[in-house]
Amino acid sequence: MSDIQDDKGARIAFQKITETLGLSLPADREQAIFEGYLGLRDMADGLRRPRTAASEPAGIFVPSTIGRED
Amino acid sequence: MGGVADSRSIAELGKALRDGTLTSVALTEETLDRVAALDGQIDSFITVTQDRALEDAARADRELKEGKDFGPMHGIPYGLKDIYDTAGIRTTCHSKLRLDNVPAADSVCATKLKDAGGVLIGKLATHEFAFGGPSFDLPFPPARNPWNPAHGPGGSSSGSGAAVAAGLLRTAMGSDTGGSIRGPAAYCGTIGIKPTYGRVSRRGVFPLSYTLDHCGPLTKTVEDAAITMQCIAGYDPLDPASADVPVPDFSAGLTAGVKGMKIGVLRSFYRDAEGVSDEAVAAIDAATGVLKDLGAEVEEVAAVSSFADYNNCGRVILLAEAYAIHEQDLQTRPLDYGRLTMERIVLGGYLTAADLMQAQRQRRELCEEVNSGLFSRYDVLIAASSLTPAPLIDAPQKSFPLNWPMQTLPFNVTGNPAMSIPIGFSRSGLPLSMQIAGKYFDEATVFQVGQAYENATEWHLRWPDMSVAAAASAA
C-alpha cells in the first residue's frame, strides 16, 4: 500500500477508491470516513503475515475439519 | 401500574398457566399495560402488536384448556428485534430505508416461537441495520437503559435488552454479529446467548455479515434462555449456514453444577485493554472466584493470540460483508441512512479482495487455536462481555471506534457459543457482566455453568425500579 505512506498519499488513494466505488460522500462526513479508512488500513495490514497451508479458509464452519492436519 | 416487574420466570408463569391461576390473556393484557405505561421511558418498542398479541393469547388459553400443550413457551409473551421478518407486520430495521417494508412471510424464528404457542407483543428497537447507533437521526428514537435512561442499553439488540431488563418481556430475540446480543445483555444486566454458528436459522432475518451473524435470545435468567433456545434451535435446509446436528435438551443439565469442570479465563483480552474499568475486572475476578468455590478448576489462559488478532480479523470480515449487502443503497441513497450507519458500513468498500482473504486465513487459524487448542483443555472459557458499564447514550461516538475492542467479537470469528451473564453492579448502579463461551454445539454446558453461578448469586433477582427511571428521565 505504497500510496498511503503519508497523509497526502492516503488522501489521494482514498479519493481514487471513493470514485471507483461510485460513491458520493457528503462533505460533512468525508473526514470521519477518511479517518476510518486509515484505521481500517492499519487493521487489514496487520493481517498480513506468513501462514501455512493450514490457514486455508475452506471448510471453516465444518466442525469435523477444524482440527485437521496440514 | 407498579414500577417493579413481575419476577416470575417463564417456567413459573407456565406452571400458573397450567394450574388455572393465570391465563395467557391476563398475562398479555398486563404486559401490554406495562408496555403502554413504561416504554416511553426507554423506547424499547418500535411496533406494539396488540391485536395479534391478544389473538395469540386467546388461542393459547383455548389450546391449553383443550389439552394441547406446545411446551414451556405456550402462552408466554415475547418480542422480536425489528430485523426479524414478521408476516403482515412491518419490519423496519430501525431505518428510513425500510419504513414501509411489510414482509409476506415470517422469519424461521418467528414461525418457531409462534408454533410453540408464544405471544408476540411487538417489534423491538435496534441500532439501524443492526450496526449504526445509538443514533438520534433515525425514524425512531434509540432505546435507553432501564437502570438509568441517561445511559445506552448497548446494541445492536438495544430494544431487546432494554425490554427484558425492564421486565416488559421475559424473552426477546436479538441478533449478534460482533456482540449485538451479549453487548446489550451486559449493559442491561440480562442473559444473552449467541449460540453456535449454524445452531439457529437466520432465514428471514436481515443480514449484517453472512458469516458472522447469529440469532439468539435475551432473557432475565439462564433457564429462560435455555427454554427459548429449545424453541428456536434446529436445522433449516434453506439457511445455507444451518448445521444438521442434533438439538439436546438445553435444560437437562442446568442443576448439574460445575464441580470438576475446567474453566479457562481469557484475562489477557481485557485486563490491560484501553479504557477498561477496574470495576469490570474486579467483578470478573470475583465471579470466577465463585465458580472456583463451587468446585471448578479455574485458571488464567496463557499463550493465545492477542485480542487484536481476533478484532482485526472480525472487523475486516464484518465490514466487507456488510458493504456487499448495502452497496447499491450506499451508491444511490446514502443520505437515507443514519450518519453512524453510513459512515461505518461504507468503509467495507475500501477493503481489497486480498484483505478479505487474509482475514479468512487468519480466521481459520483462530478457530484452530480456540477449538483444537483451548477447548481441548477447558470445558468453558470466561471473558469480559464489556470493558465498562453502559456509557451515556449521548456520549460522542467515532464512526469507526477502532480503539474500542468488542470483547464479544472473538466468538463471532470462531463461531463458538457464548453467553453474557450479569455479575454485579458498578458504583453508579449499572450492571457488570462476563461471558461464558463453550465448545461447538455445546450450549448446554454454557447454560450449566451460567446456572451454577446464578444459583450462587443474587444479581438476577434485582430489577430496575421504573418509577425511579421515570423520575431520572423527567429530570
JSON list of C-alpha atoms in Angstrom, two decimals, chain B residues 280-411:
[
{"chain": "B", "resi": 280, "resn": "ALA", "atom": "CA", "xyz": [-15.34, -4.67, 35.42]},
{"chain": "B", "resi": 281, "resn": "VAL", "atom": "CA", "xyz": [-12.08, -6.54, 36.04]},
{"chain": "B", "resi": 282, "resn": "ALA", "atom": "CA", "xyz": [-12.76, -6.90, 39.77]},
{"chain": "B", "resi": 283, "resn": "ALA", "atom": "CA", "xyz": [-16.26, -8.23, 39.09]},
{"chain": "B", "resi": 284, "resn": "ILE", "atom": "CA", "xyz": [-14.94, -10.91, 36.74]},
{"chain": "B", "resi": 285, "resn": "ASP", "atom": "CA", "xyz": [-12.26, -11.88, 39.26]},
{"chain": "B", "resi": 286, "resn": "ALA", "atom": "CA", "xyz": [-14.96, -12.20, 41.91]},
{"chain": "B", "resi": 287, "resn": "ALA", "atom": "CA", "xyz": [-17.23, -14.21, 39.60]},
{"chain": "B", "resi": 288, "resn": "THR", "atom": "CA", "xyz": [-14.50, -16.68, 38.67]},
{"chain": "B", "resi": 289, "resn": "GLY", "atom": "CA", "xyz": [-13.83, -16.97, 42.40]},
{"chain": "B", "resi": 290, "resn": "VAL", "atom": "CA", "xyz": [-17.45, -18.03, 42.87]},
{"chain": "B", "resi": 291, "resn": "LEU", "atom": "CA", "xyz": [-17.04, -20.74, 40.21]},
{"chain": "B", "resi": 292, "resn": "LYS", "atom": "CA", "xyz": [-13.87, -21.91, 41.94]},
{"chain": "B", "resi": 293, "resn": "ASP", "atom": "CA", "xyz": [-15.70, -22.06, 45.28]},
{"chain": "B", "resi": 294, "resn": "LEU", "atom": "CA", "xyz": [-18.33, -24.19, 43.57]},
{"chain": "B", "resi": 295, "resn": "GLY", "atom": "CA", "xyz": [-15.68, -26.75, 42.69]},
{"chain": "B", "resi": 296, "resn": "ALA", "atom": "CA", "xyz": [-14.45, -25.77, 39.25]},
{"chain": "B", "resi": 297, "resn": "GLU", "atom": "CA", "xyz": [-10.78, -25.70, 38.36]},
{"chain": "B", "resi": 298, "resn": "VAL", "atom": "CA", "xyz": [-10.22, -22.14, 37.23]},
{"chain": "B", "resi": 299, "resn": "GLU", "atom": "CA", "xyz": [-7.02, -20.86, 35.67]},
{"chain": "B", "resi": 300, "resn": "GLU", "atom": "CA", "xyz": [-5.86, -17.97, 33.56]},
{"chain": "B", "resi": 301, "resn": "VAL", "atom": "CA", "xyz": [-5.32, -18.92, 29.92]},
{"chain": "B", "resi": 302, "resn": "ALA", "atom": "CA", "xyz": [-1.85, -18.23, 28.62]},
{"chain": "B", "resi": 303, "resn": "ALA", "atom": "CA", "xyz": [-0.28, -18.12, 25.18]},
{"chain": "B", "resi": 304, "resn": "VAL", "atom": "CA", "xyz": [-3.18, -17.29, 22.97]},
{"chain": "B", "resi": 305, "resn": "SER", "atom": "CA", "xyz": [-3.25, -14.87, 20.07]},
{"chain": "B", "resi": 306, "resn": "SER", "atom": "CA", "xyz": [-3.70, -11.26, 21.00]},
{"chain": "B", "resi": 307, "resn": "PHE", "atom": "CA", "xyz": [-7.12, -9.73, 21.21]},
{"chain": "B", "resi": 308, "resn": "ALA", "atom": "CA", "xyz": [-6.11, -7.51, 18.28]},
{"chain": "B", "resi": 309, "resn": "ASP", "atom": "CA", "xyz": [-5.71, -10.60, 16.08]},
{"chain": "B", "resi": 310, "resn": "TYR", "atom": "CA", "xyz": [-9.35, -11.51, 16.68]},
{"chain": "B", "resi": 311, "resn": "ASN", "atom": "CA", "xyz": [-10.51, -7.93, 16.47]},
{"chain": "B", "resi": 312, "resn": "ASN", "atom": "CA", "xyz": [-8.77, -7.12, 13.18]},
{"chain": "B", "resi": 313, "resn": "CYS", "atom": "CA", "xyz": [-9.93, -10.35, 11.60]},
{"chain": "B", "resi": 314, "resn": "GLY", "atom": "CA", "xyz": [-13.56, -9.93, 12.67]},
{"chain": "B", "resi": 315, "resn": "ARG", "atom": "CA", "xyz": [-13.85, -6.30, 11.73]},
{"chain": "B", "resi": 316, "resn": "VAL", "atom": "CA", "xyz": [-12.42, -6.76, 8.25]},
{"chain": "B", "resi": 317, "resn": "ILE", "atom": "CA", "xyz": [-14.80, -9.65, 7.52]},
{"chain": "B", "resi": 318, "resn": "LEU", "atom": "CA", "xyz": [-17.77, -7.82, 9.03]},
{"chain": "B", "resi": 319, "resn": "LEU", "atom": "CA", "xyz": [-17.21, -4.64, 7.05]},
{"chain": "B", "resi": 320, "resn": "ALA", "atom": "CA", "xyz": [-16.54, -6.43, 3.76]},
{"chain": "B", "resi": 321, "resn": "GLU", "atom": "CA", "xyz": [-19.71, -8.50, 4.04]},
{"chain": "B", "resi": 322, "resn": "ALA", "atom": "CA", "xyz": [-21.84, -5.60, 5.27]},
{"chain": "B", "resi": 323, "resn": "TYR", "atom": "CA", "xyz": [-20.71, -3.43, 2.37]},
{"chain": "B", "resi": 324, "resn": "ALA", "atom": "CA", "xyz": [-21.61, -6.15, -0.12]},
{"chain": "B", "resi": 325, "resn": "ILE", "atom": "CA", "xyz": [-25.13, -6.22, 1.32]},
{"chain": "B", "resi": 326, "resn": "HIS", "atom": "CA", "xyz": [-25.59, -2.43, 1.30]},
{"chain": "B", "resi": 327, "resn": "GLU", "atom": "CA", "xyz": [-23.55, -1.49, -1.77]},
{"chain": "B", "resi": 328, "resn": "GLN", "atom": "CA", "xyz": [-26.40, -0.43, -4.03]},
{"chain": "B", "resi": 329, "resn": "ASP", "atom": "CA", "xyz": [-28.19, 1.67, -1.41]},
{"chain": "B", "resi": 330, "resn": "LEU", "atom": "CA", "xyz": [-24.93, 3.32, -0.40]},
{"chain": "B", "resi": 331, "resn": "GLN", "atom": "CA", "xyz": [-24.37, 4.31, -4.02]},
{"chain": "B", "resi": 332, "resn": "THR", "atom": "CA", "xyz": [-27.89, 5.53, -4.70]},
{"chain": "B", "resi": 333, "resn": "ARG", "atom": "CA", "xyz": [-29.37, 6.83, -1.43]},
{"chain": "B", "resi": 334, "resn": "PRO", "atom": "CA", "xyz": [-26.58, 7.23, 1.14]},
{"chain": "B", "resi": 335, "resn": "LEU", "atom": "CA", "xyz": [-28.35, 10.06, 2.95]},
{"chain": "B", "resi": 336, "resn": "ASP", "atom": "CA", "xyz": [-31.28, 7.80, 3.84]},
{"chain": "B", "resi": 337, "resn": "TYR", "atom": "CA", "xyz": [-29.01, 6.00, 6.29]},
{"chain": "B", "resi": 338, "resn": "GLY", "atom": "CA", "xyz": [-28.31, 7.44, 9.71]},
{"chain": "B", "resi": 339, "resn": "ARG", "atom": "CA", "xyz": [-24.93, 9.11, 9.85]},
{"chain": "B", "resi": 340, "resn": "LEU", "atom": "CA", "xyz": [-23.22, 6.48, 12.00]},
{"chain": "B", "resi": 341, "resn": "THR", "atom": "CA", "xyz": [-24.52, 3.56, 9.96]},
{"chain": "B", "resi": 342, "resn": "MET", "atom": "CA", "xyz": [-23.48, 5.08, 6.67]},
{"chain": "B", "resi": 343, "resn": "GLU", "atom": "CA", "xyz": [-20.04, 6.12, 7.90]},
{"chain": "B", "resi": 344, "resn": "ARG", "atom": "CA", "xyz": [-19.39, 2.65, 9.30]},
{"chain": "B", "resi": 345, "resn": "ILE", "atom": "CA", "xyz": [-20.70, 0.37, 6.56]},
{"chain": "B", "resi": 346, "resn": "VAL", "atom": "CA", "xyz": [-19.21, 2.37, 3.70]},
{"chain": "B", "resi": 347, "resn": "LEU", "atom": "CA", "xyz": [-15.72, 1.57, 4.97]},
{"chain": "B", "resi": 348, "resn": "GLY", "atom": "CA", "xyz": [-16.08, -2.00, 3.76]},
{"chain": "B", "resi": 349, "resn": "GLY", "atom": "CA", "xyz": [-15.86, -0.74, 0.19]},
{"chain": "B", "resi": 350, "resn": "TYR", "atom": "CA", "xyz": [-12.29, 0.38, 0.81]},
{"chain": "B", "resi": 351, "resn": "LEU", "atom": "CA", "xyz": [-11.07, -3.12, 1.59]},
{"chain": "B", "resi": 352, "resn": "THR", "atom": "CA", "xyz": [-9.41, -5.19, -1.10]},
{"chain": "B", "resi": 353, "resn": "ALA", "atom": "CA", "xyz": [-10.09, -8.81, -2.05]},
{"chain": "B", "resi": 354, "resn": "ALA", "atom": "CA", "xyz": [-6.69, -9.69, -0.60]},
{"chain": "B", "resi": 355, "resn": "ASP", "atom": "CA", "xyz": [-7.62, -8.01, 2.71]},
{"chain": "B", "resi": 356, "resn": "LEU", "atom": "CA", "xyz": [-10.66, -10.24, 3.00]},
{"chain": "B", "resi": 357, "resn": "MET", "atom": "CA", "xyz": [-8.77, -13.39, 2.12]},
{"chain": "B", "resi": 358, "resn": "GLN", "atom": "CA", "xyz": [-6.05, -12.62, 4.64]},
{"chain": "B", "resi": 359, "resn": "ALA", "atom": "CA", "xyz": [-8.77, -12.20, 7.26]},
{"chain": "B", "resi": 360, "resn": "GLN", "atom": "CA", "xyz": [-10.32, -15.53, 6.26]},
{"chain": "B", "resi": 361, "resn": "ARG", "atom": "CA", "xyz": [-6.94, -17.24, 6.57]},
{"chain": "B", "resi": 362, "resn": "GLN", "atom": "CA", "xyz": [-6.45, -15.71, 9.98]},
{"chain": "B", "resi": 363, "resn": "ARG", "atom": "CA", "xyz": [-9.92, -16.81, 10.96]},
{"chain": "B", "resi": 364, "resn": "ARG", "atom": "CA", "xyz": [-9.01, -20.38, 10.19]},
{"chain": "B", "resi": 365, "resn": "GLU", "atom": "CA", "xyz": [-6.01, -20.16, 12.50]},
{"chain": "B", "resi": 366, "resn": "LEU", "atom": "CA", "xyz": [-8.04, -18.57, 15.28]},
{"chain": "B", "resi": 367, "resn": "CYS", "atom": "CA", "xyz": [-10.71, -21.30, 15.00]},
{"chain": "B", "resi": 368, "resn": "GLU", "atom": "CA", "xyz": [-7.93, -23.86, 15.37]},
{"chain": "B", "resi": 369, "resn": "GLU", "atom": "CA", "xyz": [-6.47, -22.09, 18.35]},
{"chain": "B", "resi": 370, "resn": "VAL", "atom": "CA", "xyz": [-9.75, -21.92, 20.22]},
{"chain": "B", "resi": 371, "resn": "ASN", "atom": "CA", "xyz": [-11.17, -25.31, 19.31]},
{"chain": "B", "resi": 372, "resn": "SER", "atom": "CA", "xyz": [-8.22, -27.65, 18.84]},
{"chain": "B", "resi": 373, "resn": "GLY", "atom": "CA", "xyz": [-6.22, -25.74, 21.42]},
{"chain": "B", "resi": 374, "resn": "LEU", "atom": "CA", "xyz": [-8.17, -24.14, 24.24]},
{"chain": "B", "resi": 375, "resn": "PHE", "atom": "CA", "xyz": [-11.20, -26.37, 24.16]},
{"chain": "B", "resi": 376, "resn": "SER", "atom": "CA", "xyz": [-9.06, -29.49, 24.32]},
{"chain": "B", "resi": 377, "resn": "ARG", "atom": "CA", "xyz": [-8.07, -28.27, 27.80]},
{"chain": "B", "resi": 378, "resn": "TYR", "atom": "CA", "xyz": [-11.12, -26.43, 29.07]},
{"chain": "B", "resi": 379, "resn": "ASP", "atom": "CA", "xyz": [-14.86, -27.09, 29.29]},
{"chain": "B", "resi": 380, "resn": "VAL", "atom": "CA", "xyz": [-15.68, -23.40, 29.01]},
{"chain": "B", "resi": 381, "resn": "LEU", "atom": "CA", "xyz": [-13.85, -20.11, 28.70]},
{"chain": "B", "resi": 382, "resn": "ILE", "atom": "CA", "xyz": [-14.56, -16.92, 30.64]},
{"chain": "B", "resi": 383, "resn": "ALA", "atom": "CA", "xyz": [-14.03, -13.47, 29.14]},
{"chain": "B", "resi": 384, "resn": "ALA", "atom": "CA", "xyz": [-15.37, -9.96, 29.57]},
{"chain": "B", "resi": 385, "resn": "SER", "atom": "CA", "xyz": [-18.64, -9.06, 27.86]},
{"chain": "B", "resi": 386, "resn": "SER", "atom": "CA", "xyz": [-17.81, -5.39, 28.02]},
{"chain": "B", "resi": 387, "resn": "LEU", "atom": "CA", "xyz": [-14.97, -3.31, 29.38]},
{"chain": "B", "resi": 388, "resn": "THR", "atom": "CA", "xyz": [-17.11, -0.84, 31.27]},
{"chain": "B", "resi": 389, "resn": "PRO", "atom": "CA", "xyz": [-20.65, -0.29, 32.49]},
{"chain": "B", "resi": 390, "resn": "ALA", "atom": "CA", "xyz": [-23.04, 1.27, 29.95]},
{"chain": "B", "resi": 391, "resn": "PRO", "atom": "CA", "xyz": [-21.84, 4.68, 28.70]},
{"chain": "B", "resi": 392, "resn": "LEU", "atom": "CA", "xyz": [-24.05, 7.75, 28.45]},
{"chain": "B", "resi": 393, "resn": "ILE", "atom": "CA", "xyz": [-26.36, 7.41, 25.48]},
{"chain": "B", "resi": 394, "resn": "ASP", "atom": "CA", "xyz": [-25.32, 10.76, 24.03]},
{"chain": "B", "resi": 395, "resn": "ALA", "atom": "CA", "xyz": [-21.58, 10.23, 24.57]},
{"chain": "B", "resi": 396, "resn": "PRO", "atom": "CA", "xyz": [-19.70, 11.25, 21.41]},
{"chain": "B", "resi": 397, "resn": "GLN", "atom": "CA", "xyz": [-19.03, 8.31, 19.12]},
{"chain": "B", "resi": 398, "resn": "LYS", "atom": "CA", "xyz": [-16.42, 7.81, 16.47]},
{"chain": "B", "resi": 399, "resn": "SER", "atom": "CA", "xyz": [-17.73, 6.38, 13.27]},
{"chain": "B", "resi": 400, "resn": "PHE", "atom": "CA", "xyz": [-15.27, 3.54, 13.43]},
{"chain": "B", "resi": 401, "resn": "PRO", "atom": "CA", "xyz": [-14.17, 3.14, 17.01]},
{"chain": "B", "resi": 402, "resn": "LEU", "atom": "CA", "xyz": [-11.04, 1.13, 16.39]},
{"chain": "B", "resi": 403, "resn": "ASN", "atom": "CA", "xyz": [-9.80, 1.74, 19.89]},
{"chain": "B", "resi": 404, "resn": "TRP", "atom": "CA", "xyz": [-12.89, 0.21, 21.41]},
{"chain": "B", "resi": 405, "resn": "PRO", "atom": "CA", "xyz": [-12.33, -3.53, 21.41]},
{"chain": "B", "resi": 406, "resn": "MET", "atom": "CA", "xyz": [-15.54, -5.52, 21.27]},
{"chain": "B", "resi": 407, "resn": "GLN", "atom": "CA", "xyz": [-14.79, -8.27, 23.77]},
{"chain": "B", "resi": 408, "resn": "THR", "atom": "CA", "xyz": [-17.55, -10.34, 22.25]},
{"chain": "B", "resi": 409, "resn": "LEU", "atom": "CA", "xyz": [-16.20, -10.41, 18.69]},
{"chain": "B", "resi": 410, "resn": "PRO", "atom": "CA", "xyz": [-13.72, -13.32, 19.08]},
{"chain": "B", "resi": 411, "resn": "PHE", "atom": "CA", "xyz": [-16.55, -15.85, 19.40]}
]
